Short mmCIF file of N, CA and C in Angstrom, two decimals:
data_model
loop_
_atom_site.label_atom_id
_atom_site.label_comp_id
_atom_site.label_asym_id
_atom_site.label_seq_id
_atom_site.Cartn_x
_atom_site.Cartn_y
_atom_site.Cartn_z
N MET A 1 8.14 -33.94 -4.57
CA MET A 1 9.55 -32.96 -4.52
C MET A 1 9.38 -31.95 -5.46
N ALA A 2 9.56 -30.69 -5.31
CA ALA A 2 9.45 -29.66 -6.43
C ALA A 2 10.90 -29.68 -7.04
N LEU A 3 11.92 -30.16 -6.60
CA LEU A 3 13.14 -30.09 -7.37
C LEU A 3 13.09 -31.02 -8.64
N ASP A 4 12.46 -32.09 -8.56
CA ASP A 4 11.95 -32.83 -9.84
C ASP A 4 11.31 -32.23 -10.81
N ARG A 5 10.79 -31.02 -10.59
CA ARG A 5 10.00 -30.21 -11.50
C ARG A 5 10.84 -29.05 -11.85
N GLY A 6 11.99 -29.16 -11.72
CA GLY A 6 13.25 -28.24 -11.87
C GLY A 6 12.88 -26.73 -11.19
N LEU A 7 12.20 -26.87 -9.93
CA LEU A 7 11.96 -25.67 -9.20
C LEU A 7 13.29 -25.53 -8.36
N PRO A 8 13.53 -24.32 -8.02
CA PRO A 8 14.78 -23.95 -6.95
C PRO A 8 14.57 -24.25 -5.73
N VAL A 9 13.40 -24.55 -5.17
CA VAL A 9 12.90 -24.88 -3.87
C VAL A 9 12.02 -26.09 -3.83
N PRO A 10 11.95 -27.02 -2.60
CA PRO A 10 10.89 -27.73 -2.76
C PRO A 10 9.57 -27.31 -2.34
N LEU A 11 8.70 -27.75 -3.17
CA LEU A 11 7.27 -27.34 -2.76
C LEU A 11 6.77 -27.99 -1.28
N PRO A 12 5.94 -27.52 -0.48
CA PRO A 12 5.52 -27.96 0.48
C PRO A 12 4.61 -29.30 0.02
N ASP A 13 4.92 -30.30 0.80
CA ASP A 13 4.06 -31.37 0.54
C ASP A 13 2.81 -31.13 1.62
N ASP A 14 1.86 -30.42 1.31
CA ASP A 14 0.64 -30.13 2.07
C ASP A 14 -0.60 -30.37 1.39
N LEU A 15 -0.53 -30.50 0.03
CA LEU A 15 -2.07 -30.47 -0.55
C LEU A 15 -1.65 -31.21 -2.04
N PRO A 16 -2.78 -31.74 -2.60
CA PRO A 16 -2.62 -32.29 -4.12
C PRO A 16 -2.22 -31.14 -4.78
N ILE A 17 -1.29 -31.45 -5.80
CA ILE A 17 -0.71 -30.57 -6.80
C ILE A 17 -1.69 -30.37 -7.93
N LEU A 18 -1.92 -29.24 -8.31
CA LEU A 18 -2.66 -28.84 -9.62
C LEU A 18 -1.79 -28.17 -10.70
N GLU A 19 -1.27 -28.73 -11.62
CA GLU A 19 -0.17 -28.14 -12.46
C GLU A 19 -0.78 -27.68 -13.62
N ARG A 20 -0.56 -26.19 -13.84
CA ARG A 20 -1.27 -25.78 -15.04
C ARG A 20 -0.63 -24.63 -15.77
N SER A 21 -1.07 -24.23 -17.00
CA SER A 21 -0.62 -22.71 -17.49
C SER A 21 -1.62 -21.95 -17.15
N ALA A 22 -1.25 -20.62 -16.94
CA ALA A 22 -2.11 -19.73 -16.77
C ALA A 22 -1.81 -18.31 -17.19
N VAL A 23 -2.77 -17.45 -17.37
CA VAL A 23 -2.45 -15.95 -18.12
C VAL A 23 -3.23 -15.07 -16.85
N ARG A 24 -2.37 -13.86 -16.75
CA ARG A 24 -2.72 -12.73 -15.83
C ARG A 24 -2.47 -11.49 -16.81
N VAL A 25 -3.72 -10.71 -16.52
CA VAL A 25 -3.69 -9.30 -17.15
C VAL A 25 -3.58 -8.20 -16.39
N VAL A 26 -2.69 -7.23 -16.83
CA VAL A 26 -2.64 -5.91 -16.31
C VAL A 26 -3.41 -4.93 -17.13
N VAL A 27 -4.71 -4.86 -16.51
CA VAL A 27 -5.68 -3.91 -17.09
C VAL A 27 -5.51 -2.51 -16.54
N LEU A 28 -5.07 -1.46 -17.86
CA LEU A 28 -4.63 -0.18 -17.17
C LEU A 28 -5.71 0.61 -18.06
N ASP A 29 -6.28 1.60 -17.16
CA ASP A 29 -7.30 2.45 -17.88
C ASP A 29 -6.61 3.86 -18.29
N ALA A 30 -7.32 4.56 -18.85
CA ALA A 30 -6.91 5.77 -19.45
C ALA A 30 -6.39 6.81 -18.32
N LEU A 31 -6.50 6.43 -17.34
CA LEU A 31 -6.18 7.51 -16.03
C LEU A 31 -4.91 6.85 -15.39
N ASP A 32 -4.47 5.84 -16.10
CA ASP A 32 -3.19 5.05 -15.76
C ASP A 32 -3.30 4.40 -14.42
N ARG A 33 -4.35 3.96 -14.12
CA ARG A 33 -4.77 2.91 -12.99
C ARG A 33 -4.89 1.54 -13.66
N VAL A 34 -4.42 0.74 -12.46
CA VAL A 34 -4.33 -0.96 -12.84
C VAL A 34 -5.49 -1.46 -12.02
N LEU A 35 -6.32 -2.25 -12.56
CA LEU A 35 -7.41 -3.23 -11.89
C LEU A 35 -6.80 -4.26 -11.21
N LEU A 36 -7.18 -4.35 -9.81
CA LEU A 36 -7.06 -5.55 -8.91
C LEU A 36 -8.10 -5.73 -8.31
N PHE A 37 -8.20 -7.20 -7.96
CA PHE A 37 -9.22 -7.70 -7.14
C PHE A 37 -8.70 -7.96 -5.65
N ARG A 38 -9.49 -7.72 -4.62
CA ARG A 38 -9.10 -8.10 -3.37
C ARG A 38 -9.61 -9.39 -3.11
N ILE A 39 -8.71 -10.38 -2.75
CA ILE A 39 -8.80 -11.61 -2.59
C ILE A 39 -8.71 -12.18 -1.03
N ARG A 40 -9.45 -13.51 -0.61
CA ARG A 40 -9.06 -14.14 0.33
C ARG A 40 -9.50 -15.52 0.08
N ASP A 41 -8.94 -16.35 0.73
CA ASP A 41 -9.37 -17.78 0.35
C ASP A 41 -9.86 -18.38 1.73
N ARG A 42 -10.98 -18.80 1.73
CA ARG A 42 -11.92 -19.17 2.87
C ARG A 42 -11.51 -20.36 3.36
N ASP A 43 -10.85 -21.27 2.51
CA ASP A 43 -10.18 -22.53 3.13
C ASP A 43 -9.11 -22.32 3.78
N HIS A 44 -8.47 -21.20 3.58
CA HIS A 44 -6.94 -21.04 4.07
C HIS A 44 -7.07 -19.64 4.68
N PRO A 45 -7.66 -19.39 5.73
CA PRO A 45 -7.77 -17.90 6.40
C PRO A 45 -6.41 -17.48 6.76
N ASP A 46 -5.58 -18.36 7.06
CA ASP A 46 -4.30 -18.00 7.61
C ASP A 46 -3.26 -17.03 6.50
N LEU A 47 -3.80 -17.19 5.28
CA LEU A 47 -3.22 -16.35 4.10
C LEU A 47 -3.63 -14.84 4.27
N GLY A 48 -4.49 -14.56 4.78
CA GLY A 48 -5.24 -13.15 4.90
C GLY A 48 -5.58 -12.60 3.78
N ILE A 49 -5.49 -11.49 3.32
CA ILE A 49 -6.05 -10.95 2.24
C ILE A 49 -4.96 -10.20 1.25
N TRP A 50 -5.15 -10.23 0.09
CA TRP A 50 -4.35 -9.72 -0.75
C TRP A 50 -5.06 -9.10 -2.03
N TRP A 51 -4.20 -8.33 -2.92
CA TRP A 51 -4.57 -7.91 -4.27
C TRP A 51 -4.08 -8.56 -5.23
N GLU A 52 -4.73 -9.08 -6.43
CA GLU A 52 -4.59 -9.87 -7.25
C GLU A 52 -4.89 -9.26 -8.90
N LEU A 53 -3.98 -9.48 -9.71
CA LEU A 53 -4.46 -9.26 -11.17
C LEU A 53 -5.36 -10.37 -11.56
N PRO A 54 -6.33 -9.77 -12.51
CA PRO A 54 -7.26 -10.59 -13.06
C PRO A 54 -6.57 -11.84 -13.89
N GLY A 55 -7.14 -13.03 -14.08
CA GLY A 55 -6.67 -13.93 -14.82
C GLY A 55 -6.85 -15.49 -14.35
N GLY A 56 -6.19 -16.56 -14.99
CA GLY A 56 -6.68 -17.69 -14.41
C GLY A 56 -5.90 -18.76 -15.41
N GLY A 57 -6.50 -20.22 -15.12
CA GLY A 57 -6.02 -21.31 -15.89
C GLY A 57 -6.40 -21.08 -17.34
N ILE A 58 -5.25 -21.58 -18.34
CA ILE A 58 -5.76 -21.53 -19.67
C ILE A 58 -6.16 -23.11 -20.00
N ASP A 59 -7.38 -23.08 -20.48
CA ASP A 59 -8.11 -24.34 -20.81
C ASP A 59 -7.45 -25.09 -21.79
N PRO A 60 -7.52 -26.55 -21.93
CA PRO A 60 -7.07 -27.21 -22.91
C PRO A 60 -7.47 -26.76 -24.28
N GLY A 61 -6.39 -26.61 -25.28
CA GLY A 61 -6.92 -26.09 -26.59
C GLY A 61 -7.17 -24.67 -26.66
N GLU A 62 -7.01 -23.92 -25.45
CA GLU A 62 -7.17 -22.38 -25.65
C GLU A 62 -5.70 -21.76 -25.59
N SER A 63 -5.78 -20.77 -26.46
CA SER A 63 -4.59 -19.85 -26.37
C SER A 63 -4.53 -18.98 -25.18
N TYR A 64 -3.18 -18.19 -24.65
CA TYR A 64 -3.28 -17.62 -23.82
C TYR A 64 -4.08 -16.26 -24.13
N VAL A 65 -4.24 -15.63 -25.21
CA VAL A 65 -5.06 -14.75 -25.47
C VAL A 65 -6.65 -15.04 -25.38
N GLU A 66 -6.92 -16.26 -25.82
CA GLU A 66 -8.33 -16.72 -25.53
C GLU A 66 -8.83 -16.74 -24.00
N ALA A 67 -7.68 -17.24 -23.39
CA ALA A 67 -7.88 -17.28 -21.95
C ALA A 67 -7.98 -15.95 -21.18
N ALA A 68 -7.16 -15.10 -21.63
CA ALA A 68 -7.24 -13.68 -21.03
C ALA A 68 -8.68 -13.02 -21.41
N VAL A 69 -9.05 -13.26 -22.54
CA VAL A 69 -10.36 -12.64 -23.01
C VAL A 69 -11.29 -13.21 -21.96
N ARG A 70 -11.66 -14.55 -21.95
CA ARG A 70 -12.37 -15.15 -21.30
C ARG A 70 -12.41 -14.86 -19.70
N GLU A 71 -11.40 -14.88 -19.18
CA GLU A 71 -11.12 -14.55 -17.54
C GLU A 71 -11.42 -13.27 -17.46
N LEU A 72 -11.33 -12.26 -18.20
CA LEU A 72 -11.35 -10.78 -18.18
C LEU A 72 -13.17 -10.55 -17.98
N ARG A 73 -13.61 -11.30 -19.12
CA ARG A 73 -15.19 -11.48 -19.11
C ARG A 73 -15.70 -11.99 -17.86
N GLU A 74 -15.43 -13.10 -17.23
CA GLU A 74 -15.95 -13.93 -16.14
C GLU A 74 -15.54 -13.04 -15.09
N GLU A 75 -14.46 -12.53 -14.72
CA GLU A 75 -14.01 -12.04 -13.59
C GLU A 75 -14.43 -10.48 -13.32
N ALA A 76 -14.57 -9.87 -14.38
CA ALA A 76 -14.73 -8.37 -14.48
C ALA A 76 -15.76 -7.94 -15.14
N GLY A 77 -16.45 -8.69 -16.13
CA GLY A 77 -17.16 -8.37 -17.24
C GLY A 77 -16.50 -7.33 -18.15
N ILE A 78 -15.59 -7.39 -18.36
CA ILE A 78 -14.82 -6.45 -19.36
C ILE A 78 -14.80 -7.33 -20.56
N VAL A 79 -15.31 -7.03 -21.71
CA VAL A 79 -15.29 -7.69 -22.84
C VAL A 79 -14.04 -7.19 -23.74
N ALA A 80 -13.01 -7.79 -23.79
CA ALA A 80 -11.71 -7.07 -24.39
C ALA A 80 -11.66 -7.58 -25.75
N ASP A 81 -11.10 -6.75 -26.67
CA ASP A 81 -10.82 -7.09 -28.04
C ASP A 81 -9.45 -7.76 -27.94
N PRO A 82 -9.45 -8.73 -28.51
CA PRO A 82 -8.20 -9.57 -28.46
C PRO A 82 -6.94 -8.98 -29.07
N SER A 83 -7.20 -8.02 -30.11
CA SER A 83 -6.20 -7.42 -30.81
C SER A 83 -5.47 -6.20 -30.02
N ARG A 84 -6.26 -5.96 -28.82
CA ARG A 84 -5.59 -4.95 -27.83
C ARG A 84 -4.72 -5.53 -26.88
N LEU A 85 -4.96 -6.87 -26.76
CA LEU A 85 -3.79 -7.41 -25.81
C LEU A 85 -2.24 -7.42 -26.10
N GLY A 86 -1.58 -6.88 -25.17
CA GLY A 86 -0.04 -7.05 -25.60
C GLY A 86 0.66 -8.19 -25.44
N PRO A 87 1.80 -8.37 -25.87
CA PRO A 87 2.55 -9.58 -25.79
C PRO A 87 2.86 -10.14 -24.52
N PRO A 88 3.27 -11.53 -24.54
CA PRO A 88 3.34 -12.02 -22.84
C PRO A 88 4.75 -11.76 -22.58
N ASN A 89 4.95 -10.65 -22.38
CA ASN A 89 6.76 -10.15 -22.09
C ASN A 89 6.94 -10.48 -20.68
N TRP A 90 6.12 -10.82 -19.75
CA TRP A 90 6.28 -11.33 -18.46
C TRP A 90 5.88 -12.63 -18.16
N ARG A 91 7.03 -13.44 -17.85
CA ARG A 91 6.89 -14.85 -17.69
C ARG A 91 7.02 -15.34 -16.23
N ARG A 92 6.63 -16.34 -15.50
CA ARG A 92 6.79 -16.60 -14.54
C ARG A 92 6.34 -17.87 -14.07
N ARG A 93 7.01 -18.57 -12.95
CA ARG A 93 6.46 -19.82 -12.38
C ARG A 93 6.17 -19.58 -10.91
N ALA A 94 5.16 -20.00 -10.41
CA ALA A 94 4.60 -19.69 -9.08
C ALA A 94 3.78 -21.02 -8.49
N SER A 95 3.69 -20.91 -7.28
CA SER A 95 2.89 -21.86 -6.47
C SER A 95 2.31 -21.18 -5.52
N PHE A 96 0.91 -21.66 -5.08
CA PHE A 96 0.43 -20.95 -4.13
C PHE A 96 -0.73 -22.14 -3.68
N ARG A 97 -1.40 -21.96 -2.47
CA ARG A 97 -2.63 -22.69 -1.95
C ARG A 97 -3.85 -22.10 -2.29
N SER A 98 -4.84 -22.65 -2.76
CA SER A 98 -6.09 -22.34 -3.00
C SER A 98 -7.05 -23.44 -3.16
N ARG A 99 -8.09 -23.38 -2.53
CA ARG A 99 -9.22 -24.41 -2.71
C ARG A 99 -8.83 -25.82 -2.20
N GLN A 100 -8.09 -26.01 -1.44
CA GLN A 100 -7.53 -27.21 -0.96
C GLN A 100 -6.58 -27.99 -1.93
N ARG A 101 -5.95 -27.19 -2.80
CA ARG A 101 -5.00 -27.41 -3.76
C ARG A 101 -3.78 -26.84 -3.68
N ARG A 102 -2.59 -27.25 -4.20
CA ARG A 102 -1.56 -26.49 -4.34
C ARG A 102 -1.30 -26.11 -5.82
N HIS A 103 -1.19 -25.16 -6.35
CA HIS A 103 -1.28 -24.84 -7.75
C HIS A 103 0.16 -24.53 -7.91
N LEU A 104 0.48 -25.30 -8.96
CA LEU A 104 1.92 -24.95 -9.63
C LEU A 104 1.59 -24.42 -11.09
N GLN A 105 1.79 -23.24 -11.10
CA GLN A 105 1.65 -22.95 -12.66
C GLN A 105 2.74 -21.77 -13.37
N ASP A 106 2.78 -22.08 -14.52
CA ASP A 106 3.57 -21.30 -15.32
C ASP A 106 2.78 -20.22 -15.87
N GLU A 107 3.03 -18.96 -15.80
CA GLU A 107 2.25 -17.88 -16.04
C GLU A 107 2.80 -17.02 -17.18
N VAL A 108 2.05 -16.48 -17.94
CA VAL A 108 2.31 -15.17 -18.80
C VAL A 108 1.25 -14.24 -18.30
N ILE A 109 1.97 -13.06 -18.20
CA ILE A 109 1.21 -11.77 -17.98
C ILE A 109 1.40 -10.70 -19.45
N VAL A 110 0.08 -10.37 -19.46
CA VAL A 110 -0.24 -9.48 -20.67
C VAL A 110 -0.85 -8.23 -20.31
N ALA A 111 -0.80 -7.24 -20.90
CA ALA A 111 -1.48 -5.86 -20.86
C ALA A 111 -2.56 -5.66 -21.50
N LEU A 112 -3.62 -4.94 -21.06
CA LEU A 112 -4.53 -4.31 -21.96
C LEU A 112 -4.79 -2.97 -21.56
N ARG A 113 -4.75 -2.28 -22.52
CA ARG A 113 -5.12 -0.67 -22.31
C ARG A 113 -6.55 -0.31 -22.51
N LEU A 114 -7.39 0.18 -21.75
CA LEU A 114 -8.62 0.56 -22.01
C LEU A 114 -8.58 2.12 -22.65
N PRO A 115 -9.41 2.28 -23.40
CA PRO A 115 -9.36 3.73 -23.93
C PRO A 115 -10.03 4.73 -23.03
N GLY A 116 -10.67 4.34 -21.99
CA GLY A 116 -11.44 5.22 -21.12
C GLY A 116 -11.05 4.84 -19.70
N PRO A 117 -11.76 5.47 -18.63
CA PRO A 117 -11.68 5.22 -17.14
C PRO A 117 -12.20 3.74 -17.03
N GLY A 118 -11.54 3.17 -16.16
CA GLY A 118 -11.82 1.91 -15.82
C GLY A 118 -13.45 1.84 -15.46
N PRO A 119 -13.90 0.74 -15.91
CA PRO A 119 -15.46 0.73 -15.53
C PRO A 119 -15.60 -0.08 -14.24
N ASP A 120 -16.84 -0.16 -13.47
CA ASP A 120 -17.08 -0.77 -12.39
C ASP A 120 -17.02 -2.32 -12.80
N VAL A 121 -16.78 -3.32 -11.90
CA VAL A 121 -16.83 -4.69 -12.32
C VAL A 121 -18.11 -5.05 -12.21
N ASP A 122 -18.39 -6.01 -13.29
CA ASP A 122 -19.48 -6.87 -13.34
C ASP A 122 -19.38 -8.32 -13.07
N ASP A 123 -19.83 -8.84 -11.99
CA ASP A 123 -19.47 -10.28 -11.63
C ASP A 123 -20.25 -10.92 -12.05
N THR A 124 -21.18 -10.72 -12.94
CA THR A 124 -22.36 -11.78 -13.40
C THR A 124 -22.06 -13.01 -13.85
N HIS A 125 -20.79 -13.15 -14.33
CA HIS A 125 -20.11 -14.32 -15.07
C HIS A 125 -19.06 -14.92 -14.13
N ARG A 126 -18.97 -14.54 -12.94
CA ARG A 126 -17.79 -15.35 -12.14
C ARG A 126 -18.23 -16.54 -11.59
N LEU A 127 -17.40 -17.53 -11.58
CA LEU A 127 -17.59 -18.82 -11.10
C LEU A 127 -17.87 -18.74 -9.24
N ASP A 128 -18.73 -19.69 -9.10
CA ASP A 128 -19.16 -19.37 -7.52
C ASP A 128 -17.83 -19.47 -6.77
N TYR A 129 -16.88 -20.00 -6.84
CA TYR A 129 -15.59 -19.94 -5.83
C TYR A 129 -15.09 -18.30 -5.90
N GLU A 130 -15.18 -17.73 -7.14
CA GLU A 130 -14.77 -16.49 -7.34
C GLU A 130 -15.70 -15.48 -6.56
N ARG A 131 -17.04 -15.90 -6.69
CA ARG A 131 -18.06 -14.91 -6.03
C ARG A 131 -17.66 -14.85 -4.27
N GLU A 132 -17.08 -16.09 -3.79
CA GLU A 132 -16.78 -16.08 -2.67
C GLU A 132 -15.37 -15.43 -2.35
N ASP A 133 -14.52 -15.56 -3.10
CA ASP A 133 -13.04 -15.25 -2.85
C ASP A 133 -12.64 -13.74 -3.09
N TYR A 134 -13.29 -13.14 -4.23
CA TYR A 134 -13.34 -11.75 -4.63
C TYR A 134 -14.29 -11.15 -4.07
N PHE A 135 -13.77 -10.39 -3.04
CA PHE A 135 -14.79 -9.48 -2.47
C PHE A 135 -14.58 -7.91 -2.57
N ASP A 136 -13.65 -7.68 -3.31
CA ASP A 136 -13.63 -6.05 -3.76
C ASP A 136 -12.87 -5.97 -4.97
N PHE A 137 -12.75 -4.74 -5.53
CA PHE A 137 -11.77 -4.29 -6.33
C PHE A 137 -11.50 -3.09 -6.51
N ARG A 138 -10.41 -2.60 -7.03
CA ARG A 138 -10.04 -1.29 -7.11
C ARG A 138 -9.02 -0.97 -8.37
N TRP A 139 -9.45 0.22 -8.84
CA TRP A 139 -8.54 0.81 -10.02
C TRP A 139 -7.34 1.47 -9.19
N TRP A 140 -6.21 1.01 -9.16
CA TRP A 140 -4.96 1.45 -8.41
C TRP A 140 -4.08 2.21 -9.31
N PRO A 141 -4.06 3.75 -8.86
CA PRO A 141 -2.89 4.61 -9.40
C PRO A 141 -1.68 3.93 -9.44
N ARG A 142 -0.88 3.71 -10.66
CA ARG A 142 0.35 3.24 -10.56
C ARG A 142 1.20 3.79 -9.41
N SER A 143 1.12 5.04 -9.25
CA SER A 143 1.98 5.78 -8.24
C SER A 143 1.88 5.20 -6.80
N GLU A 144 0.39 4.94 -6.52
CA GLU A 144 0.04 4.39 -5.12
C GLU A 144 0.75 2.95 -5.04
N LEU A 145 0.64 1.93 -6.20
CA LEU A 145 0.72 0.54 -6.36
C LEU A 145 2.16 0.42 -5.93
N ARG A 146 3.13 1.42 -6.62
CA ARG A 146 4.56 1.23 -6.48
C ARG A 146 4.96 1.26 -4.82
N VAL A 147 4.35 2.08 -4.13
CA VAL A 147 4.54 2.31 -2.65
C VAL A 147 3.76 1.56 -1.56
N SER A 148 3.04 0.84 -2.20
CA SER A 148 2.00 0.28 -1.31
C SER A 148 2.78 -0.94 -0.54
N ARG A 149 2.32 -0.92 0.88
CA ARG A 149 2.65 -2.10 1.58
C ARG A 149 1.76 -3.37 1.68
N ASP A 150 0.80 -3.42 0.98
CA ASP A 150 -0.31 -4.32 0.80
C ASP A 150 0.47 -5.58 0.30
N HIS A 151 -0.36 -6.52 0.36
CA HIS A 151 0.29 -7.78 -0.17
C HIS A 151 -0.44 -8.15 -1.72
N PHE A 152 0.49 -8.59 -2.59
CA PHE A 152 0.05 -8.52 -3.97
C PHE A 152 0.33 -10.01 -4.65
N TYR A 153 -0.56 -10.49 -5.59
CA TYR A 153 -0.10 -11.42 -6.28
C TYR A 153 -0.34 -10.98 -7.93
N PRO A 154 0.93 -11.12 -8.51
CA PRO A 154 2.24 -11.50 -8.16
C PRO A 154 2.86 -10.68 -7.21
N GLY A 155 3.59 -11.44 -6.38
CA GLY A 155 4.16 -10.87 -5.20
C GLY A 155 5.18 -9.56 -5.40
N ARG A 156 5.72 -9.50 -6.52
CA ARG A 156 6.72 -8.44 -7.11
C ARG A 156 5.99 -7.50 -8.07
N LEU A 157 4.49 -7.56 -8.07
CA LEU A 157 3.94 -6.58 -8.83
C LEU A 157 4.36 -5.04 -8.79
N PRO A 158 4.44 -4.56 -7.57
CA PRO A 158 4.61 -3.28 -7.41
C PRO A 158 5.97 -2.82 -7.97
N VAL A 159 7.06 -3.85 -7.88
CA VAL A 159 8.26 -3.36 -8.34
C VAL A 159 8.62 -3.69 -9.77
N LEU A 160 7.85 -4.59 -10.23
CA LEU A 160 7.88 -4.99 -11.73
C LEU A 160 7.08 -4.37 -12.55
N LEU A 161 6.06 -3.87 -12.27
CA LEU A 161 4.99 -3.21 -13.14
C LEU A 161 5.31 -2.42 -14.25
N ASP A 162 6.07 -1.18 -13.89
CA ASP A 162 6.56 -0.04 -14.64
C ASP A 162 7.46 -0.82 -15.68
N ALA A 163 8.46 -1.58 -15.44
CA ALA A 163 9.22 -2.16 -16.40
C ALA A 163 8.69 -2.93 -17.50
N PHE A 164 7.48 -3.63 -16.93
CA PHE A 164 6.52 -4.29 -17.63
C PHE A 164 5.92 -3.34 -18.76
N LEU A 165 5.35 -2.63 -18.25
CA LEU A 165 4.44 -1.75 -19.16
C LEU A 165 5.42 -0.81 -20.15
N ASP A 166 6.69 -0.70 -19.81
CA ASP A 166 7.48 0.00 -20.79
C ASP A 166 8.09 -0.98 -21.69
N GLY A 167 7.64 -2.12 -21.63
CA GLY A 167 8.05 -3.08 -22.86
C GLY A 167 9.16 -3.87 -22.55
N ASP A 168 9.59 -4.15 -21.47
CA ASP A 168 10.74 -4.95 -20.85
C ASP A 168 10.40 -6.49 -20.84
N GLU A 169 11.24 -7.14 -21.22
CA GLU A 169 11.10 -8.76 -21.32
C GLU A 169 11.44 -9.08 -19.70
N ILE A 170 10.33 -9.77 -19.08
CA ILE A 170 10.61 -10.03 -17.45
C ILE A 170 10.52 -11.61 -17.47
N ASP A 171 11.41 -12.23 -17.20
CA ASP A 171 11.48 -13.72 -16.56
C ASP A 171 11.74 -13.70 -15.27
N GLU A 172 10.80 -13.70 -14.51
CA GLU A 172 10.88 -13.88 -13.05
C GLU A 172 11.14 -15.08 -12.41
N PRO A 173 11.96 -15.30 -11.47
CA PRO A 173 12.24 -16.34 -10.62
C PRO A 173 10.94 -16.94 -9.99
N PHE A 174 10.99 -18.18 -9.69
CA PHE A 174 9.92 -18.92 -8.94
C PHE A 174 9.51 -18.21 -7.50
N GLU A 175 8.14 -18.02 -7.83
CA GLU A 175 7.55 -17.57 -6.56
C GLU A 175 6.52 -18.65 -5.61
N LEU A 176 7.20 -18.74 -4.60
CA LEU A 176 6.44 -19.39 -3.54
C LEU A 176 5.37 -18.68 -2.90
N PHE A 177 4.18 -18.29 -3.36
CA PHE A 177 3.33 -17.19 -2.79
C PHE A 177 2.64 -17.73 -1.65
N SER A 178 2.23 -18.88 -1.55
CA SER A 178 1.90 -19.44 -0.17
C SER A 178 2.00 -21.05 -0.05
#
């Protein structure tokens, strides 16, 4: 029961739980566009498809900065200078189904501003499951993202993005994504 973990709602008792810390990165290019991946989970087709920020789990002994740099290289082929990553001003706790597990994770979200237009994604270093689940990417203009009716992870990304990029501290309530 999730209430034992200090959550406001009970977690579904549907899958084994993987509890971890994670980092997500808002990659913003010089044209004011945000990099998002188009995702589907073949194990859970009922979830449909959604757009997601790059990022993932923080490995043991790894800082959120090291994890962000690693995840960007793995998922997008972007080699990020750690000194260009912003502070973890957006904090959240979320749960979602993925690959026959229920993830429960504490996430920090950081920003990376690129000096030029967003590059094409290079998926050379993606893990096998990422190659299966990530089937497209897009550099979203912020103005379009704000009004889109598409599904996003984090779910409140279109609502909270501008405040985050303006430097606001965001402590988002728990999100039961799926």
